[in-house]
Amino acid sequence: MGWLPAPVEQLLGVALVGELTVVGRGGGPVTHPLIPLYDGKRIYMHSSTLFSRKLEHIKRNPHVSVSLTDPVAMTGRYGRATIQGLARVLEDDPHSGWERLILELWRRKEPMIDAFLKMGSRCRSSSNAR
Amino acid sequence: MSGVNAGQLAKLAEYPFVVVSWIDDAGYPISVAADFQTDTIRGSVALRAPQGEAVAIPTDRQLSVLGSHIRPKPGEGYDERRYLQLWGRAVAGGDAQHLTFTPNRAWGWDETERCPSSSTRSAQFRSRAATWHSSPPRRGG
């Protein structure tokens, strides 16, 4: 499949949550639990675009890590891994570009995503992504 | 007493383990999972890194300590998302395997408190428009 060690790719393939850690404004770690979407080359994650502190942090310092730790979020698998790398914010086409990149990967982990997308918003809350 | 209140520590105690993160000497974040025990009187958290971890939790820099929860829903996805993150520093504990972490700041999020209706997820999907990727990882495993 990809180039990460097979056990790590297996965890990425099932993980409903991974911990994205970025370098905060003061130089310390800031961690965000997010769903990791892996296409065999890159790990994609997603965020609100407005007032997102993690995006600000990444733009200022692209050094990040993604850790996989929770067996409950990995269909009972007990392996753990931390992956370090450089992140880049993709915001060229915030309206539909993200769907082309990650929707199919996302759908495999969260089949209800299509229903969520159709339902629209009944409770505005984007602060979790800050 | 630390800058984190007993209620926040009590909430942390509800998680089965924590993820401890810091910035390594190369400037990259790194994380390990750890067993822990809160002390609401002292305002501290005793951390124990699981055996077999290749890296040790440092005592010379800022740490974040995160408890996180979801409930998988096969065929659907997941819900019950919540997390609590504390920041502070650690000192060596009473033995070689334990450290005492004293937090000075906390931040948490719970989807049931933010949006108690069953439609919690939908709003967030609407708001997510940016993606990013990490490439290439320096280390895996």
PDB file of C-alpha atoms in Angstrom:
ATOM      1  CA  MET A   1       0.000   0.000   0.000  1.00  0.00           C
ATOM      2  CA  GLY A   2       2.141   2.877   1.201  1.00  0.00           C
ATOM      3  CA  TRP A   3       5.569   3.450   2.630  1.00  0.00           C
ATOM      4  CA  LEU A   4       4.941   3.550   6.368  1.00  0.00           C
ATOM      5  CA  PRO A   5       5.556   0.334   8.319  1.00  0.00           C
ATOM      6  CA  ALA A   6       2.669  -2.062   7.746  1.00  0.00           C
ATOM      7  CA  PRO A   7       1.505  -2.103  11.384  1.00  0.00           C
ATOM      8  CA  VAL A   8       1.313   1.688  11.357  1.00  0.00           C
ATOM      9  CA  GLU A   9      -0.636   1.704   8.102  1.00  0.00           C
ATOM     10  CA  GLN A  10      -3.056  -0.823   9.544  1.00  0.00           C
ATOM     11  CA  LEU A  11      -3.690   1.450  12.500  1.00  0.00           C
ATOM     12  CA  LEU A  12      -4.145   4.457  10.237  1.00  0.00           C
ATOM     13  CA  GLY A  13      -6.588   2.465   8.145  1.00  0.00           C
ATOM     14  CA  VAL A  14      -8.981   1.897  11.029  1.00  0.00           C
ATOM     15  CA  ALA A  15      -8.350   4.778  13.428  1.00  0.00           C
ATOM     16  CA  LEU A  16     -11.374   6.965  14.042  1.00  0.00           C
ATOM     17  CA  VAL A  17      -9.238   9.336  16.059  1.00  0.00           C
ATOM     18  CA  GLY A  18      -5.585  10.328  15.982  1.00  0.00           C
ATOM     19  CA  GLU A  19      -3.941  13.019  18.057  1.00  0.00           C
ATOM     20  CA  LEU A  20      -2.539  15.782  15.901  1.00  0.00           C
ATOM     21  CA  THR A  21       0.025  17.759  17.874  1.00  0.00           C
ATOM     22  CA  VAL A  22       1.262  21.099  16.607  1.00  0.00           C
ATOM     23  CA  VAL A  23       3.730  23.633  17.969  1.00  0.00           C
ATOM     24  CA  GLY A  24       1.817  26.371  19.754  1.00  0.00           C
ATOM     25  CA  ARG A  25       2.520  30.082  19.767  1.00  0.00           C
ATOM     26  CA  GLY A  26       4.680  29.783  22.867  1.00  0.00           C
ATOM     27  CA  GLY A  27       6.659  26.864  21.467  1.00  0.00           C
ATOM     28  CA  GLY A  28       4.867  24.168  23.437  1.00  0.00           C
ATOM     29  CA  PRO A  29       2.678  21.315  22.223  1.00  0.00           C
ATOM     30  CA  VAL A  30      -1.017  21.682  21.420  1.00  0.00           C
ATOM     31  CA  THR A  31      -2.927  18.496  20.652  1.00  0.00           C
ATOM     32  CA  HIS A  32      -6.146  18.067  18.671  1.00  0.00           C
ATOM     33  CA  PRO A  33      -7.976  14.729  18.423  1.00  0.00           C
ATOM     34  CA  LEU A  34      -9.067  14.357  14.780  1.00  0.00           C
ATOM     35  CA  ILE A  35      -9.989  11.632  12.334  1.00  0.00           C
ATOM     36  CA  PRO A  36      -6.894  10.686  10.274  1.00  0.00           C
ATOM     37  CA  LEU A  37      -7.444   9.888   6.594  1.00  0.00           C
ATOM     38  CA  TYR A  38      -4.536   8.099   4.913  1.00  0.00           C
ATOM     39  CA  ASP A  39      -4.288   7.562   1.166  1.00  0.00           C
ATOM     40  CA  GLY A  40      -1.049   5.582   1.192  1.00  0.00           C
ATOM     41  CA  LYS A  41       1.096   8.683   0.793  1.00  0.00           C
ATOM     42  CA  ARG A  42      -0.225  11.370   3.071  1.00  0.00           C
ATOM     43  CA  ILE A  43      -2.334  11.751   6.180  1.00  0.00           C
ATOM     44  CA  TYR A  44      -5.196  14.173   5.672  1.00  0.00           C
ATOM     45  CA  MET A  45      -7.068  15.905   8.450  1.00  0.00           C
ATOM     46  CA  HIS A  46      -9.668  18.602   8.319  1.00  0.00           C
ATOM     47  CA  SER A  47     -10.632  21.741  10.123  1.00  0.00           C
ATOM     48  CA  SER A  48     -12.807  24.774  10.188  1.00  0.00           C
ATOM     49  CA  THR A  49     -11.132  27.517   8.204  1.00  0.00           C
ATOM     50  CA  LEU A  50     -12.388  30.463  10.221  1.00  0.00           C
ATOM     51  CA  PHE A  51     -10.404  31.407  13.315  1.00  0.00           C
ATOM     52  CA  SER A  52      -8.706  28.015  13.460  1.00  0.00           C
ATOM     53  CA  ARG A  53      -5.795  28.225  15.825  1.00  0.00           C
ATOM     54  CA  LYS A  54      -4.326  24.941  14.724  1.00  0.00           C
ATOM     55  CA  LEU A  55      -4.167  26.169  11.152  1.00  0.00           C
ATOM     56  CA  GLU A  56      -2.464  29.321  12.393  1.00  0.00           C
ATOM     57  CA  HIS A  57       0.029  27.197  14.301  1.00  0.00           C
ATOM     58  CA  ILE A  58       0.751  25.014  11.265  1.00  0.00           C
ATOM     59  CA  LYS A  59       1.241  28.016   9.008  1.00  0.00           C
ATOM     60  CA  ARG A  60       3.714  29.443  11.494  1.00  0.00           C
ATOM     61  CA  ASN A  61       5.483  26.151  12.214  1.00  0.00           C
ATOM     62  CA  PRO A  62       4.731  23.075  10.056  1.00  0.00           C
ATOM     63  CA  HIS A  63       6.315  20.557  12.396  1.00  0.00           C
ATOM     64  CA  VAL A  64       3.582  18.176  13.551  1.00  0.00           C
ATOM     65  CA  SER A  65       3.008  14.688  14.834  1.00  0.00           C
ATOM     66  CA  VAL A  66       0.073  12.311  14.609  1.00  0.00           C
ATOM     67  CA  SER A  67      -0.234   9.709  17.324  1.00  0.00           C
ATOM     68  CA  LEU A  68      -2.477   6.652  17.333  1.00  0.00           C
ATOM     69  CA  THR A  69      -3.128   5.496  20.854  1.00  0.00           C
ATOM     70  CA  ASP A  70      -6.716   4.538  21.621  1.00  0.00           C
ATOM     71  CA  PRO A  71      -7.681   0.882  21.039  1.00  0.00           C
ATOM     72  CA  VAL A  72     -11.359   1.816  21.312  1.00  0.00           C
ATOM     73  CA  ALA A  73     -10.952   4.173  18.362  1.00  0.00           C
ATOM     74  CA  MET A  74      -9.013   1.521  16.393  1.00  0.00           C
ATOM     75  CA  THR A  75     -11.511  -1.362  16.415  1.00  0.00           C
ATOM     76  CA  GLY A  76      -9.780  -2.957  19.353  1.00  0.00           C
ATOM     77  CA  ARG A  77      -6.251  -2.900  17.991  1.00  0.00           C
ATOM     78  CA  TYR A  78      -3.715  -2.325  20.740  1.00  0.00           C
ATOM     79  CA  GLY A  79      -0.790  -1.081  18.670  1.00  0.00           C
ATOM     80  CA  ARG A  80       0.382   2.480  19.137  1.00  0.00           C
ATOM     81  CA  ALA A  81       2.416   4.784  16.944  1.00  0.00           C
ATOM     82  CA  THR A  82       3.562   8.356  16.585  1.00  0.00           C
ATOM     83  CA  ILE A  83       4.339   9.772  13.145  1.00  0.00           C
ATOM     84  CA  GLN A  84       6.286  13.002  12.797  1.00  0.00           C
ATOM     85  CA  GLY A  85       6.244  15.155   9.702  1.00  0.00           C
ATOM     86  CA  LEU A  86       5.667  18.480   8.055  1.00  0.00           C
ATOM     87  CA  ALA A  87       2.131  19.698   7.504  1.00  0.00           C
ATOM     88  CA  ARG A  88       0.754  21.986   4.847  1.00  0.00           C
ATOM     89  CA  VAL A  89      -2.603  23.723   4.894  1.00  0.00           C
ATOM     90  CA  LEU A  90      -4.618  23.071   1.742  1.00  0.00           C
ATOM     91  CA  GLU A  91      -7.149  25.836   1.296  1.00  0.00           C
ATOM     92  CA  ASP A  92      -7.089  26.493  -2.421  1.00  0.00           C
ATOM     93  CA  ASP A  93     -10.706  25.457  -2.848  1.00  0.00           C
ATOM     94  CA  PRO A  94     -12.449  25.453   0.516  1.00  0.00           C
ATOM     95  CA  HIS A  95     -15.910  24.853  -0.971  1.00  0.00           C
ATOM     96  CA  SER A  96     -15.421  21.612  -2.834  1.00  0.00           C
ATOM     97  CA  GLY A  97     -11.724  20.810  -3.079  1.00  0.00           C
ATOM     98  CA  TRP A  98     -11.718  19.007   0.244  1.00  0.00           C
ATOM     99  CA  GLU A  99     -14.391  16.602  -0.973  1.00  0.00           C
ATOM    100  CA  ARG A 100     -12.283  15.527  -3.907  1.00  0.00           C
ATOM    101  CA  LEU A 101      -9.326  14.914  -1.633  1.00  0.00           C
ATOM    102  CA  ILE A 102     -10.810  13.162   1.337  1.00  0.00           C
ATOM    103  CA  LEU A 103     -14.506  12.375   1.040  1.00  0.00           C
ATOM    104  CA  GLU A 104     -14.059   8.793  -0.129  1.00  0.00           C
ATOM    105  CA  LEU A 105     -11.462   8.115   2.581  1.00  0.00           C
ATOM    106  CA  TRP A 106     -13.740   9.696   5.129  1.00  0.00           C
ATOM    107  CA  ARG A 107     -16.758   7.715   3.947  1.00  0.00           C
ATOM    108  CA  ARG A 108     -14.943   4.434   4.594  1.00  0.00           C
ATOM    109  CA  LYS A 109     -14.523   5.312   8.243  1.00  0.00           C
ATOM    110  CA  GLU A 110     -17.712   7.237   8.758  1.00  0.00           C
ATOM    111  CA  PRO A 111     -20.459   6.006   6.414  1.00  0.00           C
ATOM    112  CA  MET A 112     -22.887   8.541   7.856  1.00  0.00           C
ATOM    113  CA  ILE A 113     -20.900  11.432   6.501  1.00  0.00           C
ATOM    114  CA  ASP A 114     -23.088  11.721   3.419  1.00  0.00           C
ATOM    115  CA  ALA A 115     -26.183  12.014   5.562  1.00  0.00           C
ATOM    116  CA  PHE A 116     -24.484  14.615   7.720  1.00  0.00           C
ATOM    117  CA  LEU A 117     -23.531  16.630   4.703  1.00  0.00           C
ATOM    118  CA  LYS A 118     -27.101  16.560   3.420  1.00  0.00           C
ATOM    119  CA  MET A 119     -28.616  17.439   6.762  1.00  0.00           C
ATOM    120  CA  GLY A 120     -26.911  20.772   7.008  1.00  0.00           C
ATOM    121  CA  SER A 121     -26.428  22.680  10.185  1.00  0.00           C
ATOM    122  CA  ARG A 122     -28.808  22.683  13.103  1.00  0.00           C
ATOM    123  CA  CYS A 123     -26.304  23.480  15.819  1.00  0.00           C
ATOM    124  CA  ARG A 124     -23.490  25.837  15.019  1.00  0.00           C
ATOM    125  CA  SER A 125     -20.366  24.846  16.847  1.00  0.00           C
ATOM    126  CA  SER A 126     -16.999  25.068  15.254  1.00  0.00           C
ATOM    127  CA  SER A 127     -14.941  25.953  18.289  1.00  0.00           C
ATOM    128  CA  ASN A 128     -13.754  22.383  18.668  1.00  0.00           C
ATOM    129  CA  ALA A 129     -11.534  22.953  15.705  1.00  0.00           C
ATOM    130  CA  ARG A 130      -9.704  25.879  17.212  1.00  0.00           C
TER     131      ARG A 130
ATOM    132  CA  MET B   1      -2.341  24.038  44.208  1.00  0.00           C
ATOM    133  CA  SER B   2      -1.926  24.323  40.472  1.00  0.00           C
ATOM    134  CA  GLY B   3      -3.789  26.598  38.083  1.00  0.00           C
ATOM    135  CA  VAL B   4      -6.168  23.755  37.250  1.00  0.00           C
ATOM    136  CA  ASN B   5      -9.112  23.118  39.511  1.00  0.00           C
ATOM    137  CA  ALA B   6     -10.177  19.887  41.163  1.00  0.00           C
ATOM    138  CA  GLY B   7     -13.176  19.552  38.866  1.00  0.00           C
ATOM    139  CA  GLN B   8     -10.953  19.505  35.812  1.00  0.00           C
ATOM    140  CA  LEU B   9      -8.720  16.890  37.374  1.00  0.00           C
ATOM    141  CA  ALA B  10     -11.784  14.841  38.276  1.00  0.00           C
ATOM    142  CA  LYS B  11     -12.863  14.997  34.652  1.00  0.00           C
ATOM    143  CA  LEU B  12      -9.430  13.868  33.524  1.00  0.00           C
ATOM    144  CA  ALA B  13      -9.683  10.889  35.860  1.00  0.00           C
ATOM    145  CA  GLU B  14     -12.608   9.591  33.811  1.00  0.00           C
ATOM    146  CA  TYR B  15     -10.344   8.798  30.855  1.00  0.00           C
ATOM    147  CA  PRO B  16      -8.610   5.388  30.750  1.00  0.00           C
ATOM    148  CA  PHE B  17      -5.192   6.790  29.776  1.00  0.00           C
ATOM    149  CA  VAL B  18      -3.619  10.044  28.660  1.00  0.00           C
ATOM    150  CA  VAL B  19      -1.503  11.105  25.699  1.00  0.00           C
ATOM    151  CA  VAL B  20       1.562  13.053  26.822  1.00  0.00           C
ATOM    152  CA  SER B  21       3.125  15.334  24.218  1.00  0.00           C
ATOM    153  CA  TRP B  22       6.138  17.612  24.029  1.00  0.00           C
ATOM    154  CA  ILE B  23       8.457  19.163  21.475  1.00  0.00           C
ATOM    155  CA  ASP B  24      11.578  17.077  20.924  1.00  0.00           C
ATOM    156  CA  ASP B  25      15.099  18.361  20.435  1.00  0.00           C
ATOM    157  CA  ALA B  26      14.639  18.364  16.660  1.00  0.00           C
ATOM    158  CA  GLY B  27      11.628  20.653  16.964  1.00  0.00           C
ATOM    159  CA  TYR B  28       8.952  18.065  16.229  1.00  0.00           C
ATOM    160  CA  PRO B  29       6.069  17.199  18.517  1.00  0.00           C
ATOM    161  CA  ILE B  30       6.133  13.690  19.912  1.00  0.00           C
ATOM    162  CA  SER B  31       3.600  11.813  22.003  1.00  0.00           C
ATOM    163  CA  VAL B  32       3.366   8.739  24.195  1.00  0.00           C
ATOM    164  CA  ALA B  33       0.400   7.151  25.895  1.00  0.00           C
ATOM    165  CA  ALA B  34       0.638   6.872  29.661  1.00  0.00           C
ATOM    166  CA  ASP B  35      -1.244   5.484  32.594  1.00  0.00           C
ATOM    167  CA  PHE B  36      -1.999   8.107  35.182  1.00  0.00           C
ATOM    168  CA  GLN B  37      -3.566   8.957  38.506  1.00  0.00           C
ATOM    169  CA  THR B  38      -4.899  12.347  39.514  1.00  0.00           C
ATOM    170  CA  ASP B  39      -4.347  13.987  42.886  1.00  0.00           C
ATOM    171  CA  THR B  40      -7.042  16.614  43.369  1.00  0.00           C
ATOM    172  CA  ILE B  41      -5.586  17.732  46.699  1.00  0.00           C
ATOM    173  CA  ARG B  42      -2.166  18.564  45.303  1.00  0.00           C
ATOM    174  CA  GLY B  43      -3.493  19.535  41.910  1.00  0.00           C
ATOM    175  CA  SER B  44      -1.170  17.121  40.152  1.00  0.00           C
ATOM    176  CA  VAL B  45      -1.160  14.048  37.955  1.00  0.00           C
ATOM    177  CA  ALA B  46       1.121  11.051  38.454  1.00  0.00           C
ATOM    178  CA  LEU B  47       2.250   9.806  35.046  1.00  0.00           C
ATOM    179  CA  ARG B  48       3.615   6.397  34.236  1.00  0.00           C
ATOM    180  CA  ALA B  49       4.862   5.704  30.748  1.00  0.00           C
ATOM    181  CA  PRO B  50       3.941   2.209  29.568  1.00  0.00           C
ATOM    182  CA  GLN B  51       6.735  -0.302  29.434  1.00  0.00           C
ATOM    183  CA  GLY B  52       8.288  -0.668  26.026  1.00  0.00           C
ATOM    184  CA  GLU B  53       7.964   2.963  25.009  1.00  0.00           C
ATOM    185  CA  ALA B  54      11.089   3.997  23.158  1.00  0.00           C
ATOM    186  CA  VAL B  55      11.024   7.545  24.485  1.00  0.00           C
ATOM    187  CA  ALA B  56      10.919   8.920  27.997  1.00  0.00           C
ATOM    188  CA  ILE B  57       8.725  11.793  29.159  1.00  0.00           C
ATOM    189  CA  PRO B  58      11.039  14.786  29.715  1.00  0.00           C
ATOM    190  CA  THR B  59      11.161  17.004  32.782  1.00  0.00           C
ATOM    191  CA  ASP B  60      12.878  19.994  31.205  1.00  0.00           C
ATOM    192  CA  ARG B  61      10.113  21.360  28.993  1.00  0.00           C
ATOM    193  CA  GLN B  62       6.410  22.005  28.713  1.00  0.00           C
ATOM    194  CA  LEU B  63       4.099  19.010  28.354  1.00  0.00           C
ATOM    195  CA  SER B  64       0.538  18.618  27.270  1.00  0.00           C
ATOM    196  CA  VAL B  65      -1.518  15.837  28.813  1.00  0.00           C
ATOM    197  CA  LEU B  66      -4.641  14.845  26.916  1.00  0.00           C
ATOM    198  CA  GLY B  67      -7.581  12.610  27.753  1.00  0.00           C
ATOM    199  CA  SER B  68      -9.792  11.811  24.769  1.00  0.00           C
ATOM    200  CA  HIS B  69     -12.911   9.740  24.156  1.00  0.00           C
ATOM    201  CA  ILE B  70     -15.179   8.685  21.326  1.00  0.00           C
ATOM    202  CA  ARG B  71     -17.765   5.947  20.971  1.00  0.00           C
ATOM    203  CA  PRO B  72     -17.451   3.998  17.708  1.00  0.00           C
ATOM    204  CA  LYS B  73     -20.736   3.234  15.980  1.00  0.00           C
ATOM    205  CA  PRO B  74     -20.164   0.444  13.445  1.00  0.00           C
ATOM    206  CA  GLY B  75     -21.763   1.219  10.113  1.00  0.00           C
ATOM    207  CA  GLU B  76     -22.193   4.847  11.027  1.00  0.00           C
ATOM    208  CA  GLY B  77     -19.040   6.402  12.438  1.00  0.00           C
ATOM    209  CA  TYR B  78     -18.734   7.628  15.992  1.00  0.00           C
ATOM    210  CA  ASP B  79     -20.148   9.994  18.589  1.00  0.00           C
ATOM    211  CA  GLU B  80     -19.588  11.062  22.211  1.00  0.00           C
ATOM    212  CA  ARG B  81     -16.509  13.039  21.251  1.00  0.00           C
ATOM    213  CA  ARG B  82     -14.851  14.794  24.129  1.00  0.00           C
ATOM    214  CA  TYR B  83     -11.387  15.640  25.298  1.00  0.00           C
ATOM    215  CA  LEU B  84      -9.544  17.501  28.016  1.00  0.00           C
ATOM    216  CA  GLN B  85      -6.036  18.860  27.669  1.00  0.00           C
ATOM    217  CA  LEU B  86      -3.754  20.148  30.422  1.00  0.00           C
ATOM    218  CA  TRP B  87      -0.462  21.962  30.069  1.00  0.00           C
ATOM    219  CA  GLY B  88       2.373  22.136  32.563  1.00  0.00           C
ATOM    220  CA  ARG B  89       5.616  20.529  33.566  1.00  0.00           C
ATOM    221  CA  ALA B  90       6.664  17.297  35.226  1.00  0.00           C
ATOM    222  CA  VAL B  91       9.245  16.405  37.810  1.00  0.00           C
ATOM    223  CA  ALA B  92      10.649  13.003  38.681  1.00  0.00           C
ATOM    224  CA  GLY B  93       8.388  11.086  41.028  1.00  0.00           C
ATOM    225  CA  GLY B  94       9.118   8.725  43.867  1.00  0.00           C
ATOM    226  CA  ASP B  95      10.521   6.033  41.600  1.00  0.00           C
ATOM    227  CA  ALA B  96      12.117   5.762  38.198  1.00  0.00           C
ATOM    228  CA  GLN B  97       8.886   4.936  36.399  1.00  0.00           C
ATOM    229  CA  HIS B  98       6.707   7.777  37.628  1.00  0.00           C
ATOM    230  CA  LEU B  99       6.622  11.516  37.151  1.00  0.00           C
ATOM    231  CA  THR B 100       4.539  14.157  38.855  1.00  0.00           C
ATOM    232  CA  PHE B 101       2.889  16.497  36.386  1.00  0.00           C
ATOM    233  CA  THR B 102       1.581  19.838  37.655  1.00  0.00           C
ATOM    234  CA  PRO B 103      -0.763  21.528  35.200  1.00  0.00           C
ATOM    235  CA  ASN B 104      -1.191  25.274  35.017  1.00  0.00           C
ATOM    236  CA  ARG B 105      -3.767  25.506  32.244  1.00  0.00           C
ATOM    237  CA  ALA B 106      -6.584  23.409  30.840  1.00  0.00           C
ATOM    238  CA  TRP B 107      -8.843  23.320  27.810  1.00  0.00           C
ATOM    239  CA  GLY B 108     -11.596  20.874  27.054  1.00  0.00           C
ATOM    240  CA  TRP B 109     -14.399  20.184  24.644  1.00  0.00           C
ATOM    241  CA  ASP B 110     -17.423  17.934  24.911  1.00  0.00           C
ATOM    242  CA  GLU B 111     -19.903  17.656  22.089  1.00  0.00           C
ATOM    243  CA  THR B 112     -22.753  16.831  24.456  1.00  0.00           C
ATOM    244  CA  GLU B 113     -22.179  20.072  26.352  1.00  0.00           C
ATOM    245  CA  ARG B 114     -21.661  22.156  23.236  1.00  0.00           C
ATOM    246  CA  CYS B 115     -24.604  20.755  21.385  1.00  0.00           C
ATOM    247  CA  PRO B 116     -26.834  18.323  23.267  1.00  0.00           C
ATOM    248  CA  SER B 117     -29.030  17.530  20.281  1.00  0.00           C
ATOM    249  CA  SER B 118     -28.416  14.503  18.118  1.00  0.00           C
ATOM    250  CA  SER B 119     -27.404  16.662  15.191  1.00  0.00           C
ATOM    251  CA  THR B 120     -24.086  17.649  16.695  1.00  0.00           C
ATOM    252  CA  ARG B 121     -22.022  16.238  13.906  1.00  0.00           C
ATOM    253  CA  SER B 122     -23.784  17.898  11.020  1.00  0.00           C
ATOM    254  CA  ALA B 123     -22.817  21.427  11.891  1.00  0.00           C
ATOM    255  CA  GLN B 124     -19.199  20.528  12.104  1.00  0.00           C
ATOM    256  CA  PHE B 125     -19.163  18.846   8.756  1.00  0.00           C
ATOM    257  CA  ARG B 126     -20.525  22.020   7.264  1.00  0.00           C
ATOM    258  CA  SER B 127     -17.794  24.031   8.867  1.00  0.00           C
ATOM    259  CA  ARG B 128     -14.917  21.849   7.817  1.00  0.00           C
ATOM    260  CA  ALA B 129     -13.548  23.131   4.611  1.00  0.00           C
ATOM    261  CA  ALA B 130      -9.818  23.079   4.915  1.00  0.00           C
ATOM    262  CA  THR B 131      -7.638  20.031   4.899  1.00  0.00           C
ATOM    263  CA  TRP B 132      -4.005  19.538   5.438  1.00  0.00           C
ATOM    264  CA  HIS B 133      -1.633  16.721   5.105  1.00  0.00           C
ATOM    265  CA  SER B 134       1.647  15.789   6.625  1.00  0.00           C
ATOM    266  CA  SER B 135       4.404  14.771   4.322  1.00  0.00           C
ATOM    267  CA  PRO B 136       6.825  13.227   4.571  1.00  0.00           C
ATOM    268  CA  PRO B 137       6.861  11.734   8.058  1.00  0.00           C
ATOM    269  CA  ARG B 138      10.246  11.532   9.661  1.00  0.00           C
ATOM    270  CA  ARG B 139       9.511   8.524  11.716  1.00  0.00           C
ATOM    271  CA  GLY B 140       6.889   5.845  11.904  1.00  0.00           C
ATOM    272  CA  GLY B 141       6.381   3.150  14.439  1.00  0.00           C
TER     273      GLY B 141
END
